[in-house]
PDB file of C-alpha atoms in Angstrom:
ATOM      1  CA  MET Z   7     -42.265   3.911   6.804  1.00 42.00           C
ATOM      2  CA  ARG Z   8     -40.502   3.930  10.482  1.00 50.00           C
ATOM      3  CA  PRO Z   9     -41.231   0.881  12.310  1.00 54.00           C
ATOM      4  CA  PRO Z  10     -42.011   2.226  16.093  1.00 55.00           C
ATOM      5  CA  THR Z  11     -38.948   0.747  17.818  1.00 59.00           C
ATOM      6  CA  GLY Z  12     -36.561   2.265  15.117  1.00 65.00           C
ATOM      7  CA  VAL Z  13     -35.228   1.581  11.865  1.00 73.00           C
ATOM      8  CA  TRP Z  14     -31.939  -0.073  13.094  1.00 75.00           C
ATOM      9  CA  SER Z  15     -33.985  -2.956  15.034  1.00 78.00           C
ATOM     10  CA  ARG Z  16     -34.810  -4.031  12.088  1.00 82.00           C
ATOM     11  CA  ARG Z  17     -31.887  -2.998  10.105  1.00 85.00           C
ATOM     12  CA  LEU Z  18     -29.241  -4.574  12.292  1.00 88.00           C
ATOM     13  CA  PRO Z  19     -30.177  -8.472  11.975  1.00 92.00           C
ATOM     14  CA  LEU Z  20     -30.629  -7.878   7.755  1.00 94.00           C
ATOM     15  CA  ILE Z  21     -26.774  -6.056   7.967  1.00 94.00           C
ATOM     16  CA  VAL Z  22     -25.211  -8.385  10.156  1.00 95.00           C
ATOM     17  CA  ASP Z  23     -26.853 -10.765   7.539  1.00 95.00           C
ATOM     18  CA  THR Z  24     -25.389  -9.013   4.863  1.00 96.00           C
ATOM     19  CA  LEU Z  25     -21.854  -8.402   5.769  1.00 96.00           C
ATOM     20  CA  ARG Z  26     -21.347 -11.795   6.808  1.00 96.00           C
ATOM     21  CA  ARG Z  27     -22.291 -13.658   3.134  1.00 95.00           C
ATOM     22  CA  ALA Z  28     -19.639 -11.135   1.610  1.00 95.00           C
ATOM     23  CA  GLU Z  29     -16.629 -12.420   4.079  1.00 94.00           C
ATOM     24  CA  PHE Z  30     -15.674  -9.145   3.711  1.00 96.00           C
ATOM     25  CA  ASP Z  31     -12.064  -7.410   4.514  1.00 97.00           C
ATOM     26  CA  LEU Z  32     -12.794  -3.680   4.885  1.00 98.00           C
ATOM     27  CA  VAL Z  33     -16.278  -2.189   4.906  1.00 98.00           C
ATOM     28  CA  GLY Z  34     -17.128   1.782   5.107  1.00 98.00           C
ATOM     29  CA  LEU Z  35     -20.384   2.991   6.305  1.00 96.00           C
ATOM     30  CA  GLN Z  36     -21.939   6.091   6.197  1.00 92.00           C
ATOM     31  CA  GLU Z  37     -24.869   8.068   8.141  1.00 85.00           C
ATOM     32  CA  ILE Z  38     -24.687   5.781  11.019  1.00 79.00           C
ATOM     33  CA  SER Z  39     -26.848   7.913  13.825  1.00 66.00           C
ATOM     34  CA  ASP Z  40     -27.473   6.307  16.720  1.00 57.00           C
ATOM     35  CA  GLU Z  41     -30.658   5.448  17.620  1.00 51.00           C
ATOM     36  CA  SER Z  42     -29.636   3.293  20.230  1.00 47.00           C
ATOM     37  CA  ARG Z  43     -30.857   6.033  23.498  1.00 46.00           C
ATOM     38  CA  GLY Z  44     -28.654   5.448  25.730  1.00 44.00           C
ATOM     39  CA  GLU Z  45     -27.485   1.675  25.099  1.00 46.00           C
ATOM     40  CA  ASP Z  46     -24.168   0.575  23.246  1.00 53.00           C
ATOM     41  CA  PRO Z  47     -24.231   2.584  19.796  1.00 72.00           C
ATOM     42  CA  VAL Z  48     -25.601   0.377  17.082  1.00 81.00           C
ATOM     43  CA  VAL Z  49     -22.438   0.560  14.974  1.00 89.00           C
ATOM     44  CA  GLU Z  50     -20.513  -0.934  18.057  1.00 91.00           C
ATOM     45  CA  THR Z  51     -23.092  -3.097  18.243  1.00 90.00           C
ATOM     46  CA  LEU Z  52     -22.480  -3.878  14.712  1.00 93.00           C
ATOM     47  CA  ALA Z  53     -19.104  -4.621  15.122  1.00 95.00           C
ATOM     48  CA  ASP Z  54     -19.736  -7.118  18.388  1.00 96.00           C
ATOM     49  CA  ALA Z  55     -22.175  -9.126  16.149  1.00 95.00           C
ATOM     50  CA  LEU Z  56     -19.908  -9.485  13.595  1.00 97.00           C
ATOM     51  CA  GLY Z  57     -16.766 -10.056  15.261  1.00 97.00           C
ATOM     52  CA  VAL Z  58     -14.589  -7.279  13.658  1.00 98.00           C
ATOM     53  CA  ASN Z  59     -12.637  -4.089  14.748  1.00 98.00           C
ATOM     54  CA  LEU Z  60     -13.823  -0.817  14.264  1.00 97.00           C
ATOM     55  CA  ALA Z  61     -12.686   3.048  13.514  1.00 96.00           C
ATOM     56  CA  ARG Z  62     -15.807   5.383  13.529  1.00 93.00           C
ATOM     57  CA  THR Z  63     -15.839   9.503  13.636  1.00 90.00           C
ATOM     58  CA  PRO Z  64     -16.948  10.898  16.850  1.00 84.00           C
ATOM     59  CA  ASP Z  65     -20.317  12.909  14.736  1.00 78.00           C
ATOM     60  CA  GLY Z  66     -21.526   9.140  14.291  1.00 75.00           C
ATOM     61  CA  GLN Z  67     -21.202   9.724  10.157  1.00 85.00           C
ATOM     62  CA  LEU Z  68     -19.037   7.080   9.090  1.00 93.00           C
ATOM     63  CA  ALA Z  69     -17.364   4.039   9.843  1.00 96.00           C
ATOM     64  CA  LEU Z  70     -15.436   1.364   8.851  1.00 97.00           C
ATOM     65  CA  LEU Z  71     -15.197  -2.195   9.857  1.00 98.00           C
ATOM     66  CA  THR Z  72     -12.395  -4.676   9.883  1.00 98.00           C
ATOM     67  CA  PRO Z  73     -11.623  -8.775  10.694  1.00 98.00           C
ATOM     68  CA  HIS Z  74      -7.632  -7.127  10.661  1.00 98.00           C
ATOM     69  CA  ARG Z  75      -5.944  -4.764  12.737  1.00 98.00           C
ATOM     70  CA  ILE Z  76      -6.511  -1.090  12.744  1.00 98.00           C
ATOM     71  CA  ARG Z  77      -3.046   0.383  12.823  1.00 98.00           C
ATOM     72  CA  SER Z  78      -4.361   4.019  12.904  1.00 97.00           C
ATOM     73  CA  SER Z  79      -7.113   5.992  12.382  1.00 97.00           C
ATOM     74  CA  THR Z  80      -8.005   9.408  12.274  1.00 96.00           C
ATOM     75  CA  VAL Z  81     -10.493  12.238  11.098  1.00 94.00           C
ATOM     76  CA  VAL Z  82      -9.628  14.403   8.487  1.00 91.00           C
ATOM     77  CA  PRO Z  83     -11.304  17.481   8.083  1.00 86.00           C
ATOM     78  CA  LEU Z  84     -12.653  18.814   4.758  1.00 77.00           C
ATOM     79  CA  THR Z  85     -13.544  22.302   5.496  1.00 62.00           C
ATOM     80  CA  VAL Z  86     -12.982  23.741   2.229  1.00 54.00           C
ATOM     81  CA  GLY Z  87     -16.556  23.595   0.718  1.00 50.00           C
ATOM     82  CA  VAL Z  88     -18.960  21.683   3.273  1.00 46.00           C
ATOM     83  CA  ALA Z  89     -18.469  23.701   5.899  1.00 45.00           C
ATOM     84  CA  ARG Z  90     -18.712  27.223   3.906  1.00 47.00           C
ATOM     85  CA  ASP Z  91     -22.271  26.255   2.385  1.00 48.00           C
ATOM     86  CA  GLU Z  92     -24.478  26.769   4.845  1.00 42.00           C
ATOM     87  CA  ALA Z  93     -27.231  24.936   2.774  1.00 39.00           C
ATOM     88  CA  VAL Z  94     -25.198  21.907   3.055  1.00 48.00           C
ATOM     89  CA  ALA Z  95     -25.593  21.679   6.314  1.00 50.00           C
ATOM     90  CA  GLY Z  96     -26.214  18.140   7.963  1.00 50.00           C
ATOM     91  CA  TYR Z  97     -26.056  16.284   4.797  1.00 62.00           C
ATOM     92  CA  GLY Z  98     -22.976  14.359   4.232  1.00 71.00           C
ATOM     93  CA  SER Z  99     -19.864  14.889   6.089  1.00 75.00           C
ATOM     94  CA  ALA Z 100     -17.041  17.380   6.608  1.00 75.00           C
ATOM     95  CA  SER Z 101     -14.913  15.028   7.107  1.00 86.00           C
ATOM     96  CA  ILE Z 102     -13.552  11.585   5.669  1.00 93.00           C
ATOM     97  CA  LEU Z 103     -12.197   8.623   8.010  1.00 96.00           C
ATOM     98  CA  HIS Z 104      -8.761   7.019   6.945  1.00 97.00           C
ATOM     99  CA  ALA Z 105      -7.736   4.346   8.585  1.00 98.00           C
ATOM    100  CA  VAL Z 106      -3.923   1.971   8.084  1.00 98.00           C
ATOM    101  CA  ILE Z 107      -5.816  -1.237   8.045  1.00 98.00           C
ATOM    102  CA  ALA Z 108      -3.446  -4.455   8.136  1.00 97.00           C
ATOM    103  CA  ALA Z 109      -4.663  -6.138   5.455  1.00 93.00           C
ATOM    104  CA  PRO Z 110      -3.509  -9.761   3.638  1.00 88.00           C
ATOM    105  CA  GLY Z 111      -0.743  -8.934   1.379  1.00 86.00           C
ATOM    106  CA  GLY Z 112       0.320  -5.267   3.751  1.00 91.00           C
ATOM    107  CA  ASP Z 113      -1.131  -2.173   5.107  1.00 95.00           C
ATOM    108  CA  THR Z 114      -3.718  -0.424   2.960  1.00 96.00           C
ATOM    109  CA  ASN Z 115      -4.872   3.002   3.793  1.00 97.00           C
ATOM    110  CA  PHE Z 116      -8.951   2.621   4.038  1.00 98.00           C
ATOM    111  CA  LEU Z 117     -10.560   5.663   3.572  1.00 97.00           C
ATOM    112  CA  VAL Z 118     -14.373   6.423   4.090  1.00 97.00           C
ATOM    113  CA  ALA Z 119     -16.092   9.570   2.659  1.00 95.00           C
ATOM    114  CA  HIS Z 120     -19.986  11.022   2.812  1.00 92.00           C
ATOM    115  CA  TRP Z 121     -20.458  14.042   0.330  1.00 91.00           C
ATOM    116  CA  THR Z 122     -23.521  15.889   0.069  1.00 87.00           C
ATOM    117  CA  PRO Z 123     -26.235  16.154  -2.044  1.00 87.00           C
ATOM    118  CA  ARG Z 124     -26.981  19.844  -1.827  1.00 83.00           C
ATOM    119  CA  SER Z 125     -24.354  21.379  -3.603  1.00 83.00           C
ATOM    120  CA  ALA Z 126     -21.807  20.161  -6.816  1.00 86.00           C
ATOM    121  CA  SER Z 127     -19.600  22.804  -5.609  1.00 86.00           C
ATOM    122  CA  ALA Z 128     -19.116  21.142  -2.201  1.00 86.00           C
ATOM    123  CA  ARG Z 129     -18.707  18.128  -3.487  1.00 88.00           C
ATOM    124  CA  ILE Z 130     -15.992  19.420  -6.072  1.00 89.00           C
ATOM    125  CA  ASP Z 131     -14.273  21.228  -2.848  1.00 88.00           C
ATOM    126  CA  ALA Z 132     -14.015  18.132  -1.026  1.00 89.00           C
ATOM    127  CA  ALA Z 133     -13.149  16.087  -3.627  1.00 90.00           C
ATOM    128  CA  GLN Z 134      -9.866  18.299  -3.915  1.00 89.00           C
ATOM    129  CA  ALA Z 135      -9.508  18.071   0.094  1.00 90.00           C
ATOM    130  CA  LEU Z 136      -9.194  14.395  -0.685  1.00 92.00           C
ATOM    131  CA  ILE Z 137      -7.118  14.754  -3.333  1.00 91.00           C
ATOM    132  CA  ALA Z 138      -5.002  17.588  -1.724  1.00 89.00           C
ATOM    133  CA  TYR Z 139      -4.869  14.975   1.495  1.00 92.00           C
ATOM    134  CA  LEU Z 140      -3.862  11.723  -0.817  1.00 92.00           C
ATOM    135  CA  SER Z 141      -0.961  13.645  -2.045  1.00 89.00           C
ATOM    136  CA  GLY Z 142       0.724  12.854   1.163  1.00 89.00           C
ATOM    137  CA  LEU Z 143       0.348   8.980   1.915  1.00 89.00           C
ATOM    138  CA  PRO Z 144       1.781   6.025   0.242  1.00 84.00           C
ATOM    139  CA  TYR Z 145       0.390   6.103  -3.480  1.00 81.00           C
ATOM    140  CA  GLU Z 146      -0.154   2.239  -2.874  1.00 88.00           C
ATOM    141  CA  ARG Z 147      -3.256  -0.201  -1.655  1.00 93.00           C
ATOM    142  CA  LEU Z 148      -5.506   2.909  -1.211  1.00 95.00           C
ATOM    143  CA  VAL Z 149      -8.706   2.109  -0.955  1.00 97.00           C
ATOM    144  CA  VAL Z 150     -11.339   4.963  -1.155  1.00 97.00           C
ATOM    145  CA  VAL Z 151     -15.022   4.354  -0.647  1.00 98.00           C
ATOM    146  CA  GLY Z 152     -18.430   6.476  -0.038  1.00 96.00           C
ATOM    147  CA  ASP Z 153     -21.739   7.420  -0.617  1.00 94.00           C
ATOM    148  CA  LEU Z 154     -20.465  10.443  -3.252  1.00 93.00           C
ATOM    149  CA  ASN Z 155     -23.857  11.702  -4.015  1.00 92.00           C
ATOM    150  CA  THR Z 156     -22.890  11.974  -7.445  1.00 91.00           C
ATOM    151  CA  VAL Z 157     -24.968  10.108  -9.899  1.00 85.00           C
ATOM    152  CA  ALA Z 158     -23.119  10.264 -13.660  1.00 71.00           C
ATOM    153  CA  PRO Z 159     -19.736   9.364 -13.441  1.00 68.00           C
ATOM    154  CA  GLU Z 160     -18.464  11.704 -15.972  1.00 73.00           C
ATOM    155  CA  LYS Z 161     -19.195  14.227 -13.159  1.00 88.00           C
ATOM    156  CA  PRO Z 162     -16.566  17.004 -12.457  1.00 91.00           C
ATOM    157  CA  GLU Z 163     -16.474  15.212  -8.620  1.00 91.00           C
ATOM    158  CA  LEU Z 164     -15.749  11.909 -10.237  1.00 91.00           C
ATOM    159  CA  ALA Z 165     -13.267  12.727 -12.858  1.00 91.00           C
ATOM    160  CA  LEU Z 166     -11.651  14.366 -10.656  1.00 91.00           C
ATOM    161  CA  LEU Z 167     -10.685  11.459  -8.672  1.00 91.00           C
ATOM    162  CA  GLY Z 168      -9.108  10.173 -11.477  1.00 86.00           C
ATOM    163  CA  GLN Z 169      -7.246  12.772 -13.398  1.00 81.00           C
ATOM    164  CA  GLY Z 170      -3.733  13.919 -12.139  1.00 70.00           C
ATOM    165  CA  GLU Z 171      -1.081  12.276 -10.499  1.00 71.00           C
ATOM    166  CA  ARG Z 172      -2.996  10.362  -7.772  1.00 73.00           C
ATOM    167  CA  GLN Z 173      -5.657   8.474 -10.663  1.00 88.00           C
ATOM    168  CA  LEU Z 174      -7.863   6.339  -8.800  1.00 94.00           C
ATOM    169  CA  VAL Z 175      -9.622   3.866 -10.583  1.00 95.00           C
ATOM    170  CA  ASP Z 176     -13.201   3.666  -9.931  1.00 95.00           C
ATOM    171  CA  ALA Z 177     -14.037  -0.060  -9.086  1.00 97.00           C
ATOM    172  CA  TRP Z 178     -17.384  -0.698 -11.046  1.00 96.00           C
ATOM    173  CA  ALA Z 179     -16.799   0.700 -14.406  1.00 95.00           C
ATOM    174  CA  ALA Z 180     -13.611  -0.801 -14.829  1.00 96.00           C
ATOM    175  CA  VAL Z 181     -14.989  -4.381 -14.450  1.00 97.00           C
ATOM    176  CA  HIS Z 182     -18.540  -3.525 -15.843  1.00 96.00           C
ATOM    177  CA  PRO Z 183     -17.996  -0.554 -18.393  1.00 93.00           C
ATOM    178  CA  GLY Z 184     -21.450   0.842 -19.711  1.00 89.00           C
ATOM    179  CA  HIS Z 185     -23.479  -0.717 -16.847  1.00 92.00           C
ATOM    180  CA  PRO Z 186     -24.312   2.240 -14.783  1.00 92.00           C
ATOM    181  CA  GLY Z 187     -24.849   0.025 -11.201  1.00 94.00           C
ATOM    182  CA  PRO Z 188     -27.388   1.725  -9.629  1.00 96.00           C
ATOM    183  CA  THR Z 189     -27.189   1.833  -5.631  1.00 96.00           C
ATOM    184  CA  MET Z 190     -30.482   3.893  -5.164  1.00 95.00           C
ATOM    185  CA  PRO Z 191     -33.098   3.209  -3.712  1.00 96.00           C
ATOM    186  CA  SER Z 192     -32.685  -0.478  -2.602  1.00 95.00           C
ATOM    187  CA  HIS Z 193     -35.705  -1.466  -3.806  1.00 94.00           C
ATOM    188  CA  ASP Z 194     -35.269  -0.231  -7.262  1.00 96.00           C
ATOM    189  CA  PRO Z 195     -32.391   0.535  -7.777  1.00 96.00           C
ATOM    190  CA  ALA Z 196     -32.221   3.410 -10.369  1.00 95.00           C
ATOM    191  CA  VAL Z 197     -28.625   5.724 -10.019  1.00 95.00           C
ATOM    192  CA  ARG Z 198     -25.521   4.634  -8.308  1.00 95.00           C
ATOM    193  CA  LEU Z 199     -24.612   7.361  -5.558  1.00 95.00           C
ATOM    194  CA  ASP Z 200     -22.114   4.589  -3.815  1.00 96.00           C
ATOM    195  CA  TYR Z 201     -18.530   4.171  -5.273  1.00 97.00           C
ATOM    196  CA  VAL Z 202     -15.042   2.026  -4.482  1.00 97.00           C
ATOM    197  CA  PHE Z 203     -11.937   3.608  -6.288  1.00 96.00           C
ATOM    198  CA  LEU Z 204      -8.902   1.485  -5.834  1.00 96.00           C
ATOM    199  CA  SER Z 205      -5.212   3.064  -6.451  1.00 95.00           C
ATOM    200  CA  PRO Z 206      -3.417   1.823  -9.775  1.00 93.00           C
ATOM    201  CA  ASP Z 207      -1.258  -0.934  -7.723  1.00 93.00           C
ATOM    202  CA  LEU Z 208      -4.931  -2.959  -6.682  1.00 95.00           C
ATOM    203  CA  ARG Z 209      -6.503  -4.302 -10.189  1.00 95.00           C
ATOM    204  CA  PRO Z 210     -10.103  -4.867  -9.585  1.00 97.00           C
ATOM    205  CA  VAL Z 211     -11.063  -8.274 -10.637  1.00 97.00           C
ATOM    206  CA  SER Z 212     -14.924  -8.415  -9.612  1.00 97.00           C
ATOM    207  CA  THR Z 213     -17.755  -6.186  -8.445  1.00 97.00           C
ATOM    208  CA  ARG Z 214     -21.600  -6.717  -7.080  1.00 97.00           C
ATOM    209  CA  ARG Z 215     -24.081  -4.927  -5.620  1.00 98.00           C
ATOM    210  CA  ILE Z 216     -25.532  -6.902  -2.216  1.00 97.00           C
ATOM    211  CA  GLY Z 217     -27.735  -5.850   0.049  1.00 96.00           C
ATOM    212  CA  ASP Z 218     -30.588  -6.804  -2.157  1.00 94.00           C
ATOM    213  CA  ARG Z 219     -32.528  -9.118  -0.001  1.00 90.00           C
ATOM    214  CA  PRO Z 220     -35.459  -7.619   2.013  1.00 91.00           C
ATOM    215  CA  ASP Z 221     -37.154  -9.399   4.905  1.00 90.00           C
ATOM    216  CA  GLN Z 222     -40.695 -11.202   5.121  1.00 88.00           C
ATOM    217  CA  ASP Z 223     -41.788  -7.860   5.412  1.00 85.00           C
ATOM    218  CA  GLY Z 224     -40.273  -6.285   2.138  1.00 88.00           C
ATOM    219  CA  PHE Z 225     -38.115  -3.992   4.448  1.00 89.00           C
ATOM    220  CA  TYR Z 226     -34.274  -3.868   3.335  1.00 94.00           C
ATOM    221  CA  PRO Z 227     -30.911  -3.637   4.855  1.00 94.00           C
ATOM    222  CA  SER Z 228     -30.141   0.299   3.497  1.00 93.00           C
ATOM    223  CA  ASP Z 229     -31.787   2.506   1.891  1.00 93.00           C
ATOM    224  CA  HIS Z 230     -28.637   1.984  -0.840  1.00 95.00           C
ATOM    225  CA  LEU Z 231     -27.015  -1.207  -2.334  1.00 97.00           C
ATOM    226  CA  GLY Z 232     -24.167  -1.985  -1.320  1.00 97.00           C
ATOM    227  CA  VAL Z 233     -20.931  -2.629  -3.191  1.00 98.00           C
ATOM    228  CA  VAL Z 234     -18.442  -5.301  -2.958  1.00 98.00           C
ATOM    229  CA  ALA Z 235     -15.268  -5.034  -4.862  1.00 98.00           C
ATOM    230  CA  THR Z 236     -12.288  -7.588  -5.369  1.00 97.00           C
ATOM    231  CA  ALA Z 237      -8.311  -6.536  -6.045  1.00 96.00           C
ATOM    232  CA  THR Z 238      -5.523  -7.892  -6.344  1.00 93.00           C
ATOM    233  CA  ALA Z 239      -2.251  -6.552  -6.297  1.00 91.00           C
ATOM    234  CA  LEU Z 240      -0.041  -5.869  -9.321  1.00 86.00           C
ATOM    235  CA  GLU Z 241       3.283  -7.338  -9.555  1.00 71.00           C
TER     236      GLU Z 241
END
């Protein structure tokens, strides 16, 4: 069901309320296509409503919000699999958004990704390209978030993120071992597609899902639930 004025006209106030309640430091957004028809892009409207800083990719696929200063942001092409496989065109993003945020306690590398649901091989290639990119970053205070369109944590593309020299920690699995934590669809979650990964120097202390409050008509902020992770830096 698509309201005549567009989905975002219904979602924006719900997303604003959900994020305000979350009291966030960093938010990663995916699939932020614009329905504003010449007005301010919806993600900029969202940032203005929350009074926070914004970085986004030019294609409107990825964005991040933060109340803290954005020291730098860059779009990193992941051309290995997503660009090669024509079957995944238009689904997922062939890039990641990387920003350095002046967060409490020190600068934090924050990366937002969106992998295709159509090709496992393309997701594996995207994971490998992400790992290769991470190898050039300081391996501390590093956060990777996104809709990775991968259902089971044991899938190869997710396992890659927890292997090798650049091991990342799945925040949800660390706090809730054995609990699947489904995030999609929001009205009746059945599968977990949305993840928060942390570098080993960040210890997840709590994780929870948000966006499960529909409006009076049963309309949700998103078709996915959000994932909130709180972490503390290890000495």
